[in-house]
Coordinates of C-alpha atoms in Angstrom, one line a residue:
X1 CA -153.6 92.2 2.7
X2 CA -152.4 94.9 0.3
X3 CA -155.6 96.9 0.8
X4 CA -155.3 96.6 4.6
X5 CA -151.7 97.9 4.4
X6 CA -152.7 100.8 2.2
X7 CA -155.4 101.9 4.6
X8 CA -153.3 101.6 7.8
X9 CA -150.7 104.4 8.0
X10 CA -149.0 102.7 10.9
X11 CA -148.2 99.6 8.9
X12 CA -147.1 101.8 6.0
X13 CA -144.7 103.6 8.3
X14 CA -143.4 100.2 9.5
X15 CA -142.6 99.2 6.0
X16 CA -140.5 102.4 5.5
X17 CA -138.7 101.8 8.9
X18 CA -138.0 98.1 8.4
X19 CA -134.3 97.3 8.4
X20 CA -132.5 94.8 6.3
X21 CA -132.5 91.4 8.0
X22 CA -131.6 87.8 7.0
X23 CA -135.0 86.6 8.3
X24 CA -138.7 87.6 8.1
X25 CA -141.8 86.6 10.1
X26 CA -144.4 84.4 8.5
X27 CA -147.9 83.3 9.3
X28 CA -150.9 82.1 7.3
X29 CA -154.4 83.3 6.8
X30 CA -155.6 79.8 6.1
X31 CA -153.3 79.1 3.1
X32 CA -152.5 82.7 2.3
X33 CA -149.0 83.8 3.5
X34 CA -148.5 86.9 5.6
X35 CA -144.8 88.1 5.5
X36 CA -143.1 90.9 7.4
X37 CA -139.9 92.0 9.1
X38 CA -141.9 92.9 12.3
X39 CA -143.6 90.1 14.2
X40 CA -146.2 92.3 15.8
X41 CA -147.3 93.6 12.3
X42 CA -147.8 90.0 11.0
X43 CA -149.7 89.1 14.1
X44 CA -151.9 92.2 13.7
X45 CA -152.8 91.2 10.1
X46 CA -153.7 87.7 11.3
X47 CA -155.8 89.1 14.2
X48 CA -157.7 91.4 11.9
X49 CA -158.4 88.5 9.5
X50 CA -159.6 86.3 12.4
X51 CA -161.6 89.1 14.0
X52 CA -159.8 88.6 17.3
X53 CA -160.6 92.0 19.0
X54 CA -158.4 91.4 22.1
X55 CA -155.4 90.7 20.0
X56 CA -156.1 93.5 17.5
X57 CA -156.1 96.1 20.3
X58 CA -152.9 94.7 21.8
X59 CA -151.0 94.5 18.5
X60 CA -152.2 97.9 17.3
X61 CA -150.8 99.4 20.5
X62 CA -147.6 97.4 20.2
X63 CA -147.1 98.5 16.6
X64 CA -147.8 102.1 17.5
X65 CA -145.1 101.9 20.2
X66 CA -142.7 100.4 17.7
X67 CA -143.2 103.3 15.3
X68 CA -142.9 105.9 18.1
X69 CA -139.7 104.4 19.3
X70 CA -138.3 104.1 15.8
X71 CA -138.9 107.7 15.0
X72 CA -136.7 108.7 18.0
X73 CA -133.8 106.6 16.9
X74 CA -131.5 107.4 14.0
X75 CA -128.9 104.7 14.2
X76 CA -129.7 101.3 12.9
X77 CA -128.3 99.4 15.9
X78 CA -130.4 101.3 18.5
X79 CA -133.5 100.9 16.3
X80 CA -133.1 97.1 16.2
X81 CA -132.5 97.0 20.0
X82 CA -135.8 98.8 20.7
X83 CA -137.6 96.7 18.1
X84 CA -136.5 93.5 19.8
X85 CA -137.8 94.7 23.2
X86 CA -141.1 95.5 21.7
X87 CA -141.5 92.0 20.1
X88 CA -143.4 90.1 22.7
X89 CA -145.8 87.2 22.0
X90 CA -149.5 87.7 22.6
X91 CA -150.9 86.3 25.8
X92 CA -152.1 82.7 25.4
X93 CA -155.6 83.6 26.5
X94 CA -156.0 86.2 23.7
X95 CA -155.4 83.8 20.8
X96 CA -157.7 80.8 20.4
X97 CA -156.3 77.3 19.9
X98 CA -157.0 77.2 16.2
X99 CA -155.6 80.7 15.5
X100 CA -152.9 81.2 12.9
X101 CA -151.2 83.4 15.5
X102 CA -149.9 80.2 17.1
X103 CA -147.9 79.4 14.0
X104 CA -146.2 82.8 13.4
X105 CA -142.5 81.9 13.0
X106 CA -139.2 83.4 11.9
X107 CA -138.0 82.2 8.5
X108 CA -134.7 82.8 6.7
X109 CA -135.2 84.8 3.5
X110 CA -133.8 82.0 1.3
X111 CA -136.4 79.6 2.8
X112 CA -139.5 81.8 2.1
X113 CA -140.7 80.0 -1.0
X114 CA -140.2 76.5 0.6
X115 CA -142.1 77.6 3.7
X116 CA -144.8 79.2 1.7
X117 CA -145.4 76.0 -0.2
X118 CA -145.6 74.0 3.0
X119 CA -147.7 76.5 4.7
X120 CA -150.2 76.6 1.8
X121 CA -150.8 72.9 2.5
X122 CA -151.5 73.4 6.2
X123 CA -154.9 72.5 7.2
X124 CA -156.8 73.7 10.3
X125 CA -158.8 70.5 10.8
X126 CA -157.7 68.0 13.5
X127 CA -156.5 64.6 12.4
X128 CA -159.0 61.8 12.1
X129 CA -158.7 58.7 14.3
X130 CA -157.5 56.8 11.2
X131 CA -154.8 59.4 10.5
X132 CA -153.6 59.3 14.0
X133 CA -153.3 55.5 13.9
X134 CA -151.5 55.6 10.6
X135 CA -149.0 58.1 12.0
X136 CA -148.5 56.0 15.1
X137 CA -147.7 53.0 13.0
X138 CA -145.0 55.1 11.3
X139 CA -143.6 56.0 14.7
X140 CA -143.5 52.4 15.7
X141 CA -141.8 51.3 12.5
X142 CA -139.1 53.9 12.9
X143 CA -138.7 52.9 16.6
X144 CA -138.2 49.3 15.7
X145 CA -135.6 50.2 13.1
X146 CA -133.8 52.4 15.7
X147 CA -133.8 49.7 18.3
X148 CA -132.4 47.1 15.8
X149 CA -129.5 49.4 15.0
X150 CA -128.7 50.5 18.6
X151 CA -129.0 47.0 20.0
X152 CA -126.0 46.0 18.0
X153 CA -124.1 48.0 20.5
X154 CA -126.4 47.8 23.6
X155 CA -128.5 44.6 23.6
X156 CA -130.8 45.9 26.4
X157 CA -131.4 49.3 25.0
X158 CA -135.1 50.4 25.1
X159 CA -136.5 53.8 24.5
X160 CA -139.8 55.2 23.3
X161 CA -140.2 57.5 20.4
X162 CA -143.0 60.0 19.7
X163 CA -143.9 62.2 16.8
X164 CA -142.3 65.7 17.1
X165 CA -145.1 68.2 17.1
X166 CA -142.9 71.2 17.7
X167 CA -140.6 72.5 14.9
X168 CA -137.0 73.6 15.3
X169 CA -136.4 77.2 14.0
X170 CA -133.1 76.0 12.6
X171 CA -134.7 73.2 10.7
X172 CA -133.6 69.5 10.6
X173 CA -130.2 68.8 9.2
X174 CA -129.8 65.9 6.8
X175 CA -126.4 65.1 8.2
X176 CA -126.0 65.5 11.9
X177 CA -124.1 68.8 12.4
X178 CA -122.1 67.3 15.2
X179 CA -120.0 65.2 12.8
X180 CA -118.0 68.3 12.1
X181 CA -116.7 68.6 15.6
X182 CA -117.0 65.1 17.1
X183 CA -113.4 64.1 16.7
X184 CA -112.1 67.4 18.0
X185 CA -114.2 67.0 21.1
X186 CA -112.9 63.4 21.7
X187 CA -109.3 64.6 21.2
X188 CA -109.9 67.5 23.6
X189 CA -111.3 65.1 26.2
X190 CA -108.2 62.8 25.9
X191 CA -105.9 65.8 26.3
X192 CA -107.7 67.0 29.4
X193 CA -108.1 63.5 31.0
X194 CA -104.4 62.8 30.7
X195 CA -103.3 66.4 31.3
X196 CA -101.3 66.3 28.1
X197 CA -101.3 70.0 27.7
X198 CA -99.2 70.3 30.8
X199 CA -96.4 68.3 29.4
X200 CA -93.2 70.0 28.0
X201 CA -93.2 70.1 24.3
X202 CA -97.0 70.0 23.9
X203 CA -98.0 71.5 20.6
X204 CA -101.5 72.9 20.6
X205 CA -101.4 73.7 16.9
X206 CA -100.5 70.1 16.0
X207 CA -103.4 68.9 18.2
X208 CA -105.8 71.3 16.5
X209 CA -104.8 69.9 13.1
X210 CA -105.3 66.4 14.2
X211 CA -108.8 67.2 15.6
X212 CA -110.1 69.1 12.6
X213 CA -112.6 67.3 10.4
X214 CA -111.3 66.2 6.9
X215 CA -114.3 67.2 4.8
X216 CA -114.0 69.7 2.0
X217 CA -115.2 73.2 2.8
X218 CA -118.1 72.9 0.4
X219 CA -119.3 69.7 2.1
X220 CA -119.0 71.2 5.5
X221 CA -121.0 74.2 4.4
X222 CA -123.7 72.0 2.9
X223 CA -124.0 70.0 6.2
X224 CA -124.2 73.2 8.2
X225 CA -126.5 75.4 6.2
X226 CA -127.7 73.9 2.9
X227 CA -128.8 70.4 3.6
X228 CA -131.5 71.5 6.0
X229 CA -135.3 70.7 5.9
X230 CA -138.0 72.9 7.5
X231 CA -140.9 70.5 8.2
X232 CA -144.3 72.1 8.2
X233 CA -146.6 71.9 11.3
X234 CA -148.7 69.2 9.7
X235 CA -145.8 67.2 8.3
X236 CA -144.8 63.9 9.9
X237 CA -141.5 64.0 11.8
X238 CA -139.8 61.8 14.4
X239 CA -136.3 62.6 15.7
X240 CA -134.9 59.0 15.7
X241 CA -131.6 60.2 14.4
X242 CA -130.9 62.2 17.6
X243 CA -131.2 59.0 19.7
X244 CA -129.2 56.8 17.4
X245 CA -126.4 59.2 16.7
X246 CA -126.1 60.0 20.4
X247 CA -125.8 56.3 21.4
X248 CA -123.2 55.6 18.7
X249 CA -121.2 58.7 19.5
X250 CA -121.0 57.7 23.2
X251 CA -119.9 54.2 22.2
X252 CA -117.3 55.5 19.7
X253 CA -115.9 58.0 22.2
X254 CA -115.5 55.4 24.8
X255 CA -113.8 53.0 22.4
X256 CA -111.4 55.7 21.1
X257 CA -110.5 56.9 24.6
X258 CA -109.9 53.3 25.7
X259 CA -107.4 52.9 22.8
X260 CA -105.7 56.2 23.4
X261 CA -105.4 55.5 27.1
X262 CA -102.4 53.3 26.5
X263 CA -100.4 56.3 25.5
X264 CA -97.8 54.0 24.0
X265 CA -99.0 52.9 20.5
X266 CA -97.3 49.6 20.8
X267 CA -99.6 48.7 23.7
X268 CA -102.8 49.0 21.7
X269 CA -104.5 45.6 21.5
X270 CA -106.1 44.1 18.4
X271 CA -109.4 43.8 20.3
X272 CA -109.4 47.6 20.9
X273 CA -108.7 48.3 17.2
X274 CA -111.6 46.0 16.3
X275 CA -113.9 47.7 18.8
X276 CA -113.3 51.1 17.2
X277 CA -113.7 49.7 13.7
X278 CA -116.9 47.8 14.5
X279 CA -118.6 50.9 15.7
X280 CA -117.4 53.0 12.7
X281 CA -118.5 50.3 10.2
X282 CA -122.0 50.2 11.6
X283 CA -122.2 54.0 11.6
X284 CA -121.3 54.1 8.0
X285 CA -123.4 51.1 6.9
X286 CA -126.5 52.3 8.7
X287 CA -125.9 56.0 8.0
X288 CA -126.2 56.7 11.7
X289 CA -125.3 60.3 11.2
X290 CA -128.1 60.9 8.6
X291 CA -131.6 61.9 9.5
X292 CA -133.5 59.7 7.1
X293 CA -136.8 61.7 7.1
X294 CA -134.8 64.9 6.4
X295 CA -132.8 63.0 3.7
X296 CA -135.9 61.8 1.8
X297 CA -137.6 65.2 2.0
X298 CA -134.5 67.2 1.0
X299 CA -133.7 65.0 -2.0
X300 CA -137.3 64.5 -3.2
X301 CA -137.1 63.6 -6.9
X302 CA -134.1 65.9 -7.5
X303 CA -131.3 63.9 -9.2
X304 CA -128.8 66.7 -8.6
X305 CA -129.5 66.7 -4.8
X306 CA -129.3 62.9 -4.8
X307 CA -125.9 63.1 -6.4
X308 CA -124.8 65.8 -4.0
X309 CA -126.0 63.8 -1.0
X310 CA -124.0 60.7 -2.1
X311 CA -120.9 62.8 -2.6
X312 CA -121.0 64.3 0.9
X313 CA -121.8 60.9 2.4
X314 CA -118.8 59.4 0.6
X315 CA -116.6 62.0 2.2
X316 CA -118.1 61.4 5.6
X317 CA -117.5 57.6 5.3
X318 CA -113.9 58.2 4.4
X319 CA -113.4 60.5 7.3
X320 CA -114.8 58.1 9.9
X321 CA -113.2 55.0 8.4
X322 CA -109.8 56.2 7.2
X323 CA -108.9 59.8 8.1
X324 CA -110.3 59.7 11.6
X325 CA -110.3 55.9 12.4
X326 CA -107.8 53.7 14.1
X327 CA -105.0 55.1 12.1
X328 CA -105.8 58.5 13.4
X329 CA -105.7 57.3 17.0
X330 CA -102.2 55.9 16.4
X331 CA -101.0 59.2 14.9
X332 CA -102.2 60.9 18.0
X333 CA -100.3 58.5 20.2
X334 CA -97.2 58.9 18.1
X335 CA -97.4 62.7 18.8
X336 CA -98.2 62.2 22.5
X337 CA -96.0 59.3 23.7
X338 CA -92.7 61.1 23.5
X339 CA -94.0 63.9 25.7
X340 CA -94.4 61.6 28.7
X341 CA -90.6 61.4 28.9
X342 CA -90.4 65.2 29.4
X343 CA -92.6 66.1 32.3
X344 CA -92.2 69.6 33.8

C-alpha cells in the first residue's frame, strides 16, 4: 500500500489535506488493514487491489473531486462539510459480494488495534454446513436461557432469536447503556401522568436529583464508552440482552408506577412493594442489564478487567436494590404528597 500511495499524487495530496478526527475508515485486503481518514481513498485502494475497474474509475473521480474542493476551502469547517458530501458509498452493482469494500467501516482511533486484530482473522470463505449448525445450536441455547429468565415475569412469553449478522458502529455495551437513565425516565413519566409539575410548590431541581443515577462518574463513563466490544463480521453475536432488558424494564416501570400512583406513601401495599423487589432481585441475580457475550469478550483472560466489571456490577446492584428501589419510591412520594394540598 505504501508504494501505491507514493505513486499516486492524488492520495498523497489527500494525506496532506486530511483533518484531525476521532475516527478513521478501515477495510481489509484479505487480512492486511487499509486505514485512512477519507472513506473514498480506502475504497480506492481496495478496488485497485481487487482489480475492480468499475469501482476504481468511480473512486478515482470521487477522490479527485475531494481534492479539488479541498483546495478551494481554507477553513476547516467548510472543508469537512464538503468532504462529507463527497463521501457516498459505491453502487451495489459495482462491488461484488465477496469484495472487501462491503466491510469498510468507521472506527474510533482508540479501537484501531482491536479492530485490526479482529479483521486479520476475517476469512472470505463461506461457513460450512457444520459451522452453520453449530452456530444455530448456540443461538437456540441462548434463546432457551432468555426464555427461562423472561418467563419468570411473563409465563407465555415466546420470541425467536437469530444471529446478528450486521454490526453496530457504536459497538456492543457490556452493561446496557439505558441503566444510566432508566429511573429518570420512569420518574418523568410519573410526573407527566399525574401532572405534578403543574402543582404549586413543585421543585424541578429536587426531582432531577431524585431521578439521577447513583453510580460513580468513573463507572458511568466505563458503561458509556469503555466497556464496549466491537465484534468482527465473522464473530458470533446474538442480541438476547436487548430482548431481556426490554421486558424487565417494562415490568419494572409498570410496578414502580403502580406503587407511585397512590401518591400517599401510607397507601402503598405490601404486595406492591414485593412486586418491585421481585423484579429488581431477578434483574440483579440474572444480570439482566449485562450483555453476556460482550462481557465474556471484553474481559477475556484479563484479571484487571474482571475486577473492574465486578466493581461496576456491584454499584449497579446497589443502585437498583437500595438507592433506586422501593425506598426511592417512598422518598418520591414524600416529596410529592404534600403538593396535592396546594393545587393552583
